[in-house]
CSV table of C-alpha atoms in Angstrom, one decimal:
chain,number,residue,atom,x,y,z
A,1,MET,CA,-39.3,102.4,299.5
A,2,SER,CA,-35.6,101.7,299.4
A,3,ALA,CA,-33.0,104.3,298.5
A,4,THR,CA,-31.2,104.0,295.2
A,5,PRO,CA,-27.7,102.7,295.8
A,6,SER,CA,-24.8,104.9,294.8
A,7,PHE,CA,-22.0,103.4,292.8
A,8,SER,CA,-18.4,104.6,292.4
A,9,ARG,CA,-17.1,105.3,288.9
A,10,THR,CA,-15.1,102.1,289.1
A,11,ASP,CA,-18.2,100.1,289.9
A,12,LEU,CA,-20.0,101.7,287.0
A,13,ALA,CA,-17.0,100.9,284.7
A,14,ILE,CA,-17.0,97.3,285.9
A,15,LEU,CA,-20.8,97.0,285.2
A,16,ALA,CA,-20.4,98.6,281.7
A,17,GLN,CA,-17.6,96.3,280.8
A,18,LEU,CA,-19.5,93.2,282.0
A,19,GLN,CA,-22.6,94.3,280.0
A,20,LYS,CA,-20.4,94.5,276.9
A,21,ASP,CA,-18.8,91.1,277.5
A,22,GLY,CA,-19.8,89.0,280.4
A,23,ARG,CA,-17.1,86.4,279.5
A,24,LEU,CA,-14.1,88.7,280.4
A,25,THR,CA,-11.7,87.1,282.7
A,26,ASN,CA,-11.0,88.9,286.0
A,27,GLN,CA,-7.6,89.8,284.7
A,28,GLU,CA,-9.0,91.3,281.5
A,29,LEU,CA,-11.7,93.2,283.4
A,30,ALA,CA,-9.2,94.5,285.9
A,31,GLU,CA,-7.0,95.9,283.1
A,32,LYS,CA,-10.0,97.5,281.4
A,33,VAL,CA,-11.0,99.3,284.6
A,34,SER,CA,-7.5,100.1,285.9
A,35,LEU,CA,-7.6,97.9,289.0
A,36,SER,CA,-5.5,95.2,290.4
A,37,PRO,CA,-7.1,91.7,289.8
A,38,SER,CA,-7.7,91.2,293.5
A,39,ALA,CA,-9.5,94.6,294.0
A,40,CYS,CA,-11.5,94.0,290.8
A,41,LEU,CA,-12.6,90.5,292.0
A,42,ARG,CA,-13.6,91.9,295.4
A,43,ARG,CA,-15.8,94.6,293.7
A,44,VAL,CA,-17.4,92.1,291.3
A,45,ARG,CA,-18.2,89.7,294.2
A,46,ALA,CA,-19.7,92.6,296.2
A,47,LEU,CA,-21.9,93.6,293.2
A,48,GLU,CA,-23.0,90.0,292.9
A,49,GLU,CA,-23.8,89.6,296.6
A,50,ALA,CA,-25.7,92.9,296.6
A,51,GLY,CA,-27.9,91.5,293.7
A,52,VAL,CA,-26.7,94.2,291.3
A,53,ILE,CA,-25.3,91.5,289.1
A,54,ARG,CA,-28.0,88.9,289.0
A,55,GLY,CA,-26.3,86.4,286.7
A,56,TYR,CA,-24.6,85.9,283.4
A,57,VAL,CA,-26.3,84.9,280.1
A,58,ALA,CA,-25.6,84.0,276.5
A,59,LEU,CA,-27.3,86.2,273.9
A,60,LEU,CA,-28.4,84.1,270.9
A,61,ASP,CA,-28.9,85.2,267.3
A,62,PRO,CA,-32.5,84.4,266.7
A,63,ALA,CA,-32.1,84.0,262.9
A,64,LYS,CA,-29.4,81.4,263.3
A,65,ILE,CA,-31.6,79.2,265.4
A,66,ASN,CA,-34.7,79.7,263.3
A,67,LEU,CA,-36.5,81.8,265.8
A,68,SER,CA,-38.2,84.8,264.3
A,69,PHE,CA,-39.9,86.1,267.4
A,70,VAL,CA,-40.0,85.4,271.2
A,71,GLY,CA,-42.6,86.9,273.4
A,72,TYR,CA,-43.5,86.5,277.0
A,73,VAL,CA,-47.1,87.2,278.2
A,74,ASN,CA,-48.7,86.8,281.6
A,75,VAL,CA,-52.5,86.7,281.6
A,76,LYS,CA,-54.6,86.6,284.7
A,77,LEU,CA,-58.2,85.6,284.1
A,78,GLU,CA,-61.0,86.3,286.5
A,79,LYS,CA,-63.2,83.4,287.2
A,80,ARG,CA,-66.8,84.4,286.9
A,81,GLY,CA,-69.0,81.5,286.2
A,82,ARG,CA,-67.8,79.0,283.6
A,83,MET,CA,-64.5,80.1,282.0
A,84,PRO,CA,-64.0,78.9,278.4
A,85,THR,CA,-60.3,78.2,279.0
A,86,ASP,CA,-60.0,75.9,276.0
A,87,ALA,CA,-61.4,78.6,273.7
A,88,PHE,CA,-59.0,81.2,275.3
A,89,ALA,CA,-56.0,79.0,274.9
A,90,LYS,CA,-56.9,78.3,271.2
A,91,ALA,CA,-57.3,82.0,270.5
A,92,VAL,CA,-53.9,82.7,272.0
A,93,ARG,CA,-52.2,80.0,269.9
A,94,ASP,CA,-53.9,81.2,266.8
């Protein structure tokens, strides 16, 4: 079991700002967390390399793209004899 990493207040401030707006420029981010741009960039890169920041995404408005619900499901079926996979797939779609 790995230990939970500790973060400085500045690291936490960077993470909070990026969660609010992942499109901030480094200059804007640095100003918001009271760092020089070079120090801010070093910290962001270190957080990325450590896997704390895994990536950047665009959050979409489901209503504007006619998407009322999105769900992700992972199902593991045990194979005991003949499995009615077609019937299972149809039941899930329905």
